[in-house]
XYZ file of C-alpha atoms in Angstrom:
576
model
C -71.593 137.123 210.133
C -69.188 139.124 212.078
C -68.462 142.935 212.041
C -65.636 143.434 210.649
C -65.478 147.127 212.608
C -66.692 145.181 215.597
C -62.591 143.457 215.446
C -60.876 146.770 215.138
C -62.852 148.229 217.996
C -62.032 144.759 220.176
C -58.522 144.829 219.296
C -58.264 148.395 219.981
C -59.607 147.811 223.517
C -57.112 144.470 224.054
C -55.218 145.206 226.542
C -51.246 144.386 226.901
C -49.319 144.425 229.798
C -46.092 146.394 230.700
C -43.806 143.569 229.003
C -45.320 144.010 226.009
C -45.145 147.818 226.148
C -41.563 147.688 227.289
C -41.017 145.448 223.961
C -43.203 146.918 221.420
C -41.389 150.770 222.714
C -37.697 149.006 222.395
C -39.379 147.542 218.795
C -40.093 151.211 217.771
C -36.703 152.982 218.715
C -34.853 150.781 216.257
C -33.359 147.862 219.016
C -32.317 145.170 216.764
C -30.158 143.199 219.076
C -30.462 142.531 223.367
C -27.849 140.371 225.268
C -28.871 139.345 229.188
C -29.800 137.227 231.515
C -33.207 136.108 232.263
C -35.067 135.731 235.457
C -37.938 136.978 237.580
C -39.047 139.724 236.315
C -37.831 140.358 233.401
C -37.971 136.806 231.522
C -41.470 137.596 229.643
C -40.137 141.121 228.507
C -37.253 139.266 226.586
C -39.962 136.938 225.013
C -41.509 139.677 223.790
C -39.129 141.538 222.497
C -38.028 138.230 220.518
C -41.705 137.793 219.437
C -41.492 141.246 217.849
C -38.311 140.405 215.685
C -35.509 141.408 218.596
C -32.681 138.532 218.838
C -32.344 137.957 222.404
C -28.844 136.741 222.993
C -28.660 134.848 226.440
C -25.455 135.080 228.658
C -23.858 133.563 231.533
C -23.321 135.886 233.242
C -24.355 139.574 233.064
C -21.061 140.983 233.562
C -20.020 139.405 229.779
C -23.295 140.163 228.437
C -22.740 143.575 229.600
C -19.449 144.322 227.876
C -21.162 142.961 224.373
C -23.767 145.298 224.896
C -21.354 148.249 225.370
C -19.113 146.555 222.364
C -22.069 146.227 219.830
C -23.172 149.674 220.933
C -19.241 151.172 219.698
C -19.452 148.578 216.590
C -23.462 149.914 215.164
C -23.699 153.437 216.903
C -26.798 152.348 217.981
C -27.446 151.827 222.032
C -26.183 148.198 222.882
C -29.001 146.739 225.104
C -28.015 144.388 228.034
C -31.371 142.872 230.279
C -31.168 142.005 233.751
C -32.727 140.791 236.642
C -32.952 142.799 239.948
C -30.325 143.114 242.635
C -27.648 140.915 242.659
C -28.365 140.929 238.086
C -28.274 145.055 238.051
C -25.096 145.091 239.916
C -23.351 142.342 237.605
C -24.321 144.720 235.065
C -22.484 147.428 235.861
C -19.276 146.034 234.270
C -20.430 146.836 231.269
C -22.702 149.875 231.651
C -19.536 151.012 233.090
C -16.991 150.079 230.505
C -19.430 151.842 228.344
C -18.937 155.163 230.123
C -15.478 155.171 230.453
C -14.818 154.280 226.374
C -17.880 156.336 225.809
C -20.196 154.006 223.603
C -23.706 154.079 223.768
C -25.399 151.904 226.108
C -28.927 150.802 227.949
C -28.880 149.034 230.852
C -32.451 147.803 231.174
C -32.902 146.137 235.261
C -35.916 144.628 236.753
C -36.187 145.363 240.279
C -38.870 144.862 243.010
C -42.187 145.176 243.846
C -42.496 149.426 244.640
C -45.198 148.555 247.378
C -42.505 146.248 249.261
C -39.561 148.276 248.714
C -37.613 148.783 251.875
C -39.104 145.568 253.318
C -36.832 143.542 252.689
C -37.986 142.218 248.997
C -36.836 139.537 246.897
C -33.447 140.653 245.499
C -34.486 144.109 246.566
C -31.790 147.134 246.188
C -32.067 150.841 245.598
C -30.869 150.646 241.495
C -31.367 153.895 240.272
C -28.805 154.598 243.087
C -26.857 152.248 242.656
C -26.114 153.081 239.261
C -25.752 156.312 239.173
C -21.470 156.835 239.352
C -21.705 154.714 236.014
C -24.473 156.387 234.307
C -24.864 159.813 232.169
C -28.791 159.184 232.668
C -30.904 157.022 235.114
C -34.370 156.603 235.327
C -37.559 154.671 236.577
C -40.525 153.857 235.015
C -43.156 154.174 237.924
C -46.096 153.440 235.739
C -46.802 151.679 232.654
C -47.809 154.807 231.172
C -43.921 156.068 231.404
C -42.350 153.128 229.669
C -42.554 154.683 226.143
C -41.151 157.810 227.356
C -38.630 156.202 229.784
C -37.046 154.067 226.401
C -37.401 157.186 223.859
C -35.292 159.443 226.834
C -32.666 156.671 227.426
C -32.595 156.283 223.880
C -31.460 159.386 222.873
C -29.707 159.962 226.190
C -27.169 157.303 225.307
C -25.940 158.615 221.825
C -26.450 162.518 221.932
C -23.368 164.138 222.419
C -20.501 162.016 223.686
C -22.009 158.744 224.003
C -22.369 157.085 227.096
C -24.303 154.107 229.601
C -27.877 154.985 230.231
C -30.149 152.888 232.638
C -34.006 151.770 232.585
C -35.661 150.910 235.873
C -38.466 148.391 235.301
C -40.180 147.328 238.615
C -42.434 144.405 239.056
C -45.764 145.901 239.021
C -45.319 148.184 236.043
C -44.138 145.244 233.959
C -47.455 143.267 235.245
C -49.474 146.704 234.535
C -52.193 147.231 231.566
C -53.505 149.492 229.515
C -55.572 149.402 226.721
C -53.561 148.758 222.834
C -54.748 152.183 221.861
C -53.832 153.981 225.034
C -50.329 152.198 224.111
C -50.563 153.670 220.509
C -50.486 156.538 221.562
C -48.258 156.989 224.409
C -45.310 155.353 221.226
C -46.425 158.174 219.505
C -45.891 161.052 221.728
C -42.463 159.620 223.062
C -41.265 158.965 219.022
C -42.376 162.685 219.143
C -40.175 163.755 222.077
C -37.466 161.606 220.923
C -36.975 163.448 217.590
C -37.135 167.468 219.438
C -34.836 166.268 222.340
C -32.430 164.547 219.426
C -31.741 168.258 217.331
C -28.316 169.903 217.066
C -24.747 169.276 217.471
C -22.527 172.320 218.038
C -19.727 172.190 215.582
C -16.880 175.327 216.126
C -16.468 177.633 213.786
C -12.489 178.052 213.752
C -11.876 175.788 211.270
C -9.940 178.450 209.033
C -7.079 178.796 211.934
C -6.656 174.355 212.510
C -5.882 174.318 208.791
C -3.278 177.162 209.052
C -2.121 175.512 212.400
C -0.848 172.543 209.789
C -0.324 174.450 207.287
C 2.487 176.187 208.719
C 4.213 173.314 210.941
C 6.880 171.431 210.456
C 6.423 168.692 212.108
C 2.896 167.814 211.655
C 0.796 164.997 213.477
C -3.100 163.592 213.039
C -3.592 161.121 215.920
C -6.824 159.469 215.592
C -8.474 157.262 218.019
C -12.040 155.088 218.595
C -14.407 158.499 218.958
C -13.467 159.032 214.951
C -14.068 155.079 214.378
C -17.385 155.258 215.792
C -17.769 158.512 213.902
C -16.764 156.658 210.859
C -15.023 159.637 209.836
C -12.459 157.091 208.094
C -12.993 158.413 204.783
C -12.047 162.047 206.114
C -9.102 160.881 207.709
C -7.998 159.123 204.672
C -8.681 162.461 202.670
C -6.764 164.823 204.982
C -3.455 162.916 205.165
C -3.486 161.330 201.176
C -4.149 165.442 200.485
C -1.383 166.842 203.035
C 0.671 164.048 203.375
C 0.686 164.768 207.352
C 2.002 161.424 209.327
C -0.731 159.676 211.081
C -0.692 157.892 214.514
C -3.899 156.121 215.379
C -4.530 154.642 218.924
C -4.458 151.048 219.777
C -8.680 150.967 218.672
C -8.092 153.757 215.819
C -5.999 151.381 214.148
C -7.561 150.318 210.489
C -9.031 153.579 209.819
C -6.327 153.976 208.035
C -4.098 150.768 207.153
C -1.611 149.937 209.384
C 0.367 149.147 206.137
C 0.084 153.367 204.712
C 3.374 154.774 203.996
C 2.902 158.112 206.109
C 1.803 155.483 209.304
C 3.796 156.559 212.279
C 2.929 153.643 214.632
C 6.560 152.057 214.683
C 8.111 155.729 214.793
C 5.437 156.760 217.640
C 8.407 157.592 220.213
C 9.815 160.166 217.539
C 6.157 161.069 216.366
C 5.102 162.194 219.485
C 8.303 163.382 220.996
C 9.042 165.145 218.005
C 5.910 166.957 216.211
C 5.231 171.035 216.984
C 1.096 170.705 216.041
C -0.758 167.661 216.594
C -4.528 167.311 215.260
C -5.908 165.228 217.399
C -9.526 163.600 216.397
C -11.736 161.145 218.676
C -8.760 160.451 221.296
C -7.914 161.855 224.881
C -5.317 163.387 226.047
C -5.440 160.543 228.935
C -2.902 158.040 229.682
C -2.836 156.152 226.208
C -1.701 159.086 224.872
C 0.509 160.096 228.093
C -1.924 162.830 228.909
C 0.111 165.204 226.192
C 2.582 166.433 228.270
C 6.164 165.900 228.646
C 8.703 164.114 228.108
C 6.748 162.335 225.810
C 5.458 164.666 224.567
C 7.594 168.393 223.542
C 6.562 170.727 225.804
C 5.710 173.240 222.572
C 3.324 171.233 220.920
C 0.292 172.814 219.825
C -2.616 170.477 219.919
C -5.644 171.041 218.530
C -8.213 168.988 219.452
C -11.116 167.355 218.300
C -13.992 166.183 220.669
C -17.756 165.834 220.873
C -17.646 166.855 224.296
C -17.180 170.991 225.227
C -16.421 169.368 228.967
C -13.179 167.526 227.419
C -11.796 170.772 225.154
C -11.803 172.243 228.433
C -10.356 169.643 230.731
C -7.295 169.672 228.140
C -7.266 172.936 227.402
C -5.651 172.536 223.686
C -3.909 175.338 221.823
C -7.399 174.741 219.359
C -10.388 172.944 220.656
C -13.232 171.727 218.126
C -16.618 170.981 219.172
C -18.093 168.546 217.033
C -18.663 165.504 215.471
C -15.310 163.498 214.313
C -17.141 163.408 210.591
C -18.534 166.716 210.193
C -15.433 168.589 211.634
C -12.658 166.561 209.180
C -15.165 167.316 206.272
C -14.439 170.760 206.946
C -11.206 171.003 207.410
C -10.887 169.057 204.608
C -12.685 171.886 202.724
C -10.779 174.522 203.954
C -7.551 172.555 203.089
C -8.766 172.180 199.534
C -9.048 175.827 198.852
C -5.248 176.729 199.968
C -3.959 172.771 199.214
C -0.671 172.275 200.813
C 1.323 168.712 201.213
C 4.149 167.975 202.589
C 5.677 165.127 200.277
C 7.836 162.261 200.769
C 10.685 164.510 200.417
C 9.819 166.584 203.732
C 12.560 166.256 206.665
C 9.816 164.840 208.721
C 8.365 162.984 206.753
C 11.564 161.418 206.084
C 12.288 160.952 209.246
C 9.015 158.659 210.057
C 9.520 156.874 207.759
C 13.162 155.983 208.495
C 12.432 155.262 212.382
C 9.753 153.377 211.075
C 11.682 150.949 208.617
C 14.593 150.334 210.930
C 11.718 149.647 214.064
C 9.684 146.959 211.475
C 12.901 145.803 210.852
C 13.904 144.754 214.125
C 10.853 143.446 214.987
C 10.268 141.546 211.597
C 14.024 139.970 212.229
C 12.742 138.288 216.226
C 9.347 137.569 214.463
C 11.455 135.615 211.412
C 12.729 133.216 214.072
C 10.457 130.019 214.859
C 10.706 129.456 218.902
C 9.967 126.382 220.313
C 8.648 126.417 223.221
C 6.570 129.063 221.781
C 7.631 132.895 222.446
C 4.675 135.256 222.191
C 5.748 136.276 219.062
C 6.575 133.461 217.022
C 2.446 132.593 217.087
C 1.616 136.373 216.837
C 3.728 136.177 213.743
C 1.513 133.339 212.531
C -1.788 134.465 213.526
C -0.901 137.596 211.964
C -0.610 135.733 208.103
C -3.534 133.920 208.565
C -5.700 137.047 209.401
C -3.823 138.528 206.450
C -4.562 135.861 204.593
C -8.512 135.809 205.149
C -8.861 139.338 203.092
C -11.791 140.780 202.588
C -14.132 141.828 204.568
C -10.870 141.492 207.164
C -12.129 139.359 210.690
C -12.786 141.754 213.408
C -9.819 141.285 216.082
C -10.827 140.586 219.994
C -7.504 141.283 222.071
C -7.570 140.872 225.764
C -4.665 140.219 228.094
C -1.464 141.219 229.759
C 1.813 140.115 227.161
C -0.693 139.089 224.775
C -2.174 142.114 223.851
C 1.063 144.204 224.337
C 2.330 142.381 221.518
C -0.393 141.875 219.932
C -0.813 145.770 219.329
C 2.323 145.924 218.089
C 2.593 142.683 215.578
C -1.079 142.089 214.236
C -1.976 144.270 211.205
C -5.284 145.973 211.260
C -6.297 147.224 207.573
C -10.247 147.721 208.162
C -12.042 150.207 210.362
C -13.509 148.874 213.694
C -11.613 145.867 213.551
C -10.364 145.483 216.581
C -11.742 145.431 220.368
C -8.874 145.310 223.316
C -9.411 146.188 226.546
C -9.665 150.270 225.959
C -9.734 153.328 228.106
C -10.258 151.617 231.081
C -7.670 148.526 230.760
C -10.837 145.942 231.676
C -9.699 142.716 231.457
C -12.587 139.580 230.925
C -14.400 141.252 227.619
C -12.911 138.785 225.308
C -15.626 136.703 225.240
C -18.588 139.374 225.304
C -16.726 141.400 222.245
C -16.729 138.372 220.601
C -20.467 137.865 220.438
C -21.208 141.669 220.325
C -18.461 141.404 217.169
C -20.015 138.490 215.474
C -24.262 139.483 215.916
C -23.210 143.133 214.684
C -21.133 142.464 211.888
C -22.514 138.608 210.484
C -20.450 139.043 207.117
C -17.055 138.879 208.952
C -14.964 136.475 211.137
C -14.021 136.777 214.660
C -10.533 136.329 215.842
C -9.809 136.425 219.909
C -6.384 136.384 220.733
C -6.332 136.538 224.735
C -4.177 135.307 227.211
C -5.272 132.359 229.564
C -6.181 135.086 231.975
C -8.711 136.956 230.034
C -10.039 134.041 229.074
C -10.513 132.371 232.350
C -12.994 135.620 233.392
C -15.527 134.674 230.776
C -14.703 130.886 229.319
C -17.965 129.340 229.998
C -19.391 131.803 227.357
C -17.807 129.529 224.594
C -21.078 127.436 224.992
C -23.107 130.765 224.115
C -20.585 130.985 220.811
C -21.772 126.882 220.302
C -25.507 127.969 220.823
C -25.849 130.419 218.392
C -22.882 128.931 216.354
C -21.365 132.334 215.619
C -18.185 132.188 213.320
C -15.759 133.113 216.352
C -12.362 131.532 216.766
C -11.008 131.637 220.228
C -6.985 131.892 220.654
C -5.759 131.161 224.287
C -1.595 132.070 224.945
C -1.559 129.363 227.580
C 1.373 130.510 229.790
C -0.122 128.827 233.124
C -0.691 132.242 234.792
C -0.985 135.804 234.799
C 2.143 137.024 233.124
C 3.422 133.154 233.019
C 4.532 130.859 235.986
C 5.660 131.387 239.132
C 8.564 134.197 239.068
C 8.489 134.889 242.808
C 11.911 135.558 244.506
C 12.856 133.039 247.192
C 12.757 135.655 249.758
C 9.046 136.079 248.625
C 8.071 131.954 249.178
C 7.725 132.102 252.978
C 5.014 132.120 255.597
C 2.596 129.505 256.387
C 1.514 129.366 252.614
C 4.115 129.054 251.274
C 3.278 125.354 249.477
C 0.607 127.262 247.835
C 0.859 128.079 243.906
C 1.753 131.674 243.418
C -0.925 134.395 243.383
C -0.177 134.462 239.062
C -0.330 130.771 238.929
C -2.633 128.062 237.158
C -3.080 124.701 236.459
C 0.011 124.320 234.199
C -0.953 122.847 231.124
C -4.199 123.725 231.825
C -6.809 121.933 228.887
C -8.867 124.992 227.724
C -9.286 123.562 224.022
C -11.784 120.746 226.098
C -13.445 123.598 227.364
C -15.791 123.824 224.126
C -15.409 120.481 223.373
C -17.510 119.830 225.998
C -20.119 121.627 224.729
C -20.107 120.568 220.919
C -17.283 122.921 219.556
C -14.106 122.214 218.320
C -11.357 122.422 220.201
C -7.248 122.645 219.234
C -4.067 121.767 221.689
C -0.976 123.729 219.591
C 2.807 123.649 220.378
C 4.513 124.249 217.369
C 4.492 126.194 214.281
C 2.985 123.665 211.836
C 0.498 122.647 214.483
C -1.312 125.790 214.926
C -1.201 127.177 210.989
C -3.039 124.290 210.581
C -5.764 124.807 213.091
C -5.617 128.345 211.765
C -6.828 127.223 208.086
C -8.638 124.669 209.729
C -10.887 126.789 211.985
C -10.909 129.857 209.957
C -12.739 127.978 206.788
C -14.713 126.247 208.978
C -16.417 129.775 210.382
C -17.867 128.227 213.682
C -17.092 128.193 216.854
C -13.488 127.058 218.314
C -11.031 127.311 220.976
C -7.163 127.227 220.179
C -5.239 126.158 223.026
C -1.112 127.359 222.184
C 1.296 126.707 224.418
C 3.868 129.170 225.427
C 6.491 129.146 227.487
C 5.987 129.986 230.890
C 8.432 132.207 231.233
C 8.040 134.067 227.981
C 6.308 136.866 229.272
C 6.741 139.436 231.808
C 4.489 141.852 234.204
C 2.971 144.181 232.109
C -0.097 146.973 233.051
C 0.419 150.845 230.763
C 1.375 150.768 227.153
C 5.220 150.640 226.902
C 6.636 152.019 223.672
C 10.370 151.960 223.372
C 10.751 152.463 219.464
């Protein structure tokens, strides 16, 4: 008969490999979710981590899987993992450890990379990483020896959401991943780095001057709270909501903040946001910069008397934009105590107030307008008249509301201004940084982190030309995303070169914005087992709408527009 003690002892002295180590660590720290590519070295590590109950979702191409990595970290405020291989993989990958530093969500970049013993001989796929990603990086590091790879994960952990989020990276060469160690040596190198993750995770400096923001808007008169994706991924929603349902104060989120409150909220300045901004003498501004989405707050957009008062995570951005207030601290926690200090001395403004009044007459006659060219059906398709349309049917879908994907040039200018957001973190566009290609990415990111709701792309054929082939990942894992293409046969639309411009040797060739006109993009997932829609008029795409919405699985929507609807587009133009 066996020992029972004799089993414990022999499994105690099994001994795993740095795979394994790498998997059960990311296992530990709470990683749910990966997205990658696979390939030597790294492909056993992401069959681990699956064999330990971490969905593996396998890309394309590392640049998309990168940007749903940096997505599903904004979406869960928890690290968004993305795998690679070495070299030519780690450098793909920077897209979206990237992206994630510049919109500041929390991401790992995990990389293998050579052999150390051959490094700087010329090694398969060999490249100096930790280098090479530093400019994109708040934290880089390699594990050397299997006996760092706990410690490694818990630091880049912890790196990537303590203070203002940000891209971290994980260096994982050959040898350590083919390294071993006993399972109780392994025990107990989790345990110290769960250890050193909870000391190096305490404190968050939150500034005291609360008392003086609430007198700031107390005493304007022409109040503002501009809100943006740092209080979405604070989920300081309910806050927000408190603050301007107590004060009445007229709200202006940016293009991601939209939903924390509804679009639809009388005291919404969106369609006023000329006069908002132009206009107000204090703005509180929570979990946005003062960068160029927000025309760096400075005139003539701005009044050049405006008190701002600003509220970041990040000390090193309060002084960048050196606000009339500065608040260190999280979104949340700040609002909840300026909501506090509010309800001792309540104020509110009322519907009554000359500002108020104000907003909200710019903002009827603006919806107005826009409501009147959106009431018109035009065939050829316009951009709006399908906005208008897509718009209803997302309306339409209620509860929990689909989470929005918007990537393009025309597309998601109007888009921004037409579709209705009425849900927090509902919608993904192309953010700080303007990167174009994350449609498909934010899609998957969108539909793994959030199972219970739809996703809706609406992207113009040249967003989703940089990642189309990951409509056979959607078909894979049959995720409930509906893919809208505005199929204007370029970017921006056709050829609109002057005839002075159609010269030289190449001149027979199609225009640098050209493509295949009446290119078949709906075949695209056809090929692949989805279902696919060609759309030219009204009736034609509400139907594929109702079609593909009840349906929940994967589909492409191909809607012709006119060629020449559109028009070059690049920073946010706001003429109402």
């Amino acid at each position: 008969m066996a020992d029972p003690d004799s089993k414990s002892v022999n499994s105690q002295n099994a001994e795993i490999d740095g795979n394994v180590l790498a998997a059960k660590s990311l296992s530990r720290f709470g990683a749910t979710h990966m997205f990658g590519v696979v390939g030597i070295p790294v492909t056993s590590l992401a069959n681990r981590a699956v064999s330990l109950g971490i969905r593996f979702i396998a890309f394309h191409n590392e640049q998309s899987a990168g940007y749903a990595a940096s997505a599903y970290g904004y979406l869960t405020g928890k690290p968004g993992i993305l795998l690679t291989v070495s070299g030519p993989g780690c450098v793909h990958g920077l897209a979206g450890l990237s992206n994630a530093m510049v919109n500041t969500w929390p991401m790992i970049m995990i990389s293998g990379s050579c052999d150390q013993k051959d490094f700087g001989r010329g090694d398969f796929q060999e490249l100096d990483q930790l280098e090479a990603v530093k400019p994109f990086t708040k934290f880089a590091v390699k594990a050397k020896d299997i006996r760092d790879i706990p410690n490694c994960i818990a630091q880049v952990f912890n790196w990537a959401v303590s203070g203002r989020p940000g891209g971290c990276y994980l260096d994982l060469p050959t040898d350590v991943l083919h390294q071993t160690i006993s399972e109780s040596e392994a025990e107990g190198l989790l345990k110290s780095a769960e250890n050193l993750r909870e000391t190096l995770a305490n404190g968050r400096i939150v500034s005291s001057d609360i008392e003086l923001a609430a007198s700031l808007l107390r005493e304007a008169q022409r109040p503002l709270i501009v809100f943006g994706k740092g209080a979405a991924y604070a989920r300081a929603e309910g806050e927000l909501t408190k603050l301007v349902e107590a004060t009445g104060i007229p709200f202006l989120p940016t293009p991601m903040g939209k939903g924390l409150l509804p679009d639809t909220h009388e005291l919404a300045a969106t369609a006023a946001r000329s006069l908002a901004i132009g206009k107000c003498d204090v703005a509180l501004v929570v979990g946005a910069r003062l960068n160029w989405l927000l025309h760096f707050g400075e005139p003539p957009r701005w009044s050049k008397d405006v008190k701002f008062i600003l509220v970041d995570i990040s000390k090193e951005e309060i002084e960048l934009r050196k606000p009339h207030l500065g608040l260190v601290g999280d979104a949340k926690k700040v609002l909840e105590m300026i909501n506090k200090e509010i309800k001792d001395d309540p104020f509110c403004l009322g519907k009554n107030h000359p500002w108020v009044e104000a907003i909200s007459k710019k903002t009827k006659e603006n919806v107005s307008k826009m409501e009147a060219q959106l009431a018109k059906d035009v065939v050829p398709f316009n951009f709006l008249t399908p906005m208008r349309i897509i718009r209803d049917a997302i309306l339409e879908a209620g509860s929990p509301a689909p989470i929005l994907v918007s990537e393009g040039a025309n597309t998601m200018d109007v888009g921004r201004a037409v579709l209705v957001q009425t849900e927090p973190r509902c919608r993904l566009d192309a953010g700080t940084w303007g990167t174009m290609g994350v449609g498909l990415g934010y899609c998957i990111a969108a539909a793994v982190a959030s199972p219970d709701r739809l996703v809706v792309a609406v992207e113009g054929d040249s967003g989703f030309g940089f990642s189309a082939i990951e409509v056979e990942t959607l078909v894979r894992y049959q995720l409930p995303v509906v893919v809208i293409v505005f199929n204007n046969g370029g970017v921006y639309g056709g050829d609109r070169r002057n005839p002075e411009e159609i010269a030289g040797p190449h001149k027979d060739d199609p225009a640098p914005t050209s493509f295949v006109p009446g290119a078949a993009y709906h075949t695209l997932i056809e090929a692949f087992g989805g279902k696919g829609y060609l759309v030219g008029t009204p009736a034609e795409l509400k139907s594929a709408l109702a079609e593909s919405f009840a349906a929940r699985k994967p589909a492409v929507i191909n809607v012709t527009i006119d060629p020449y609807a559109g028009a070059e587009s690049g920073r946010m133009q706001h003429k109402n």
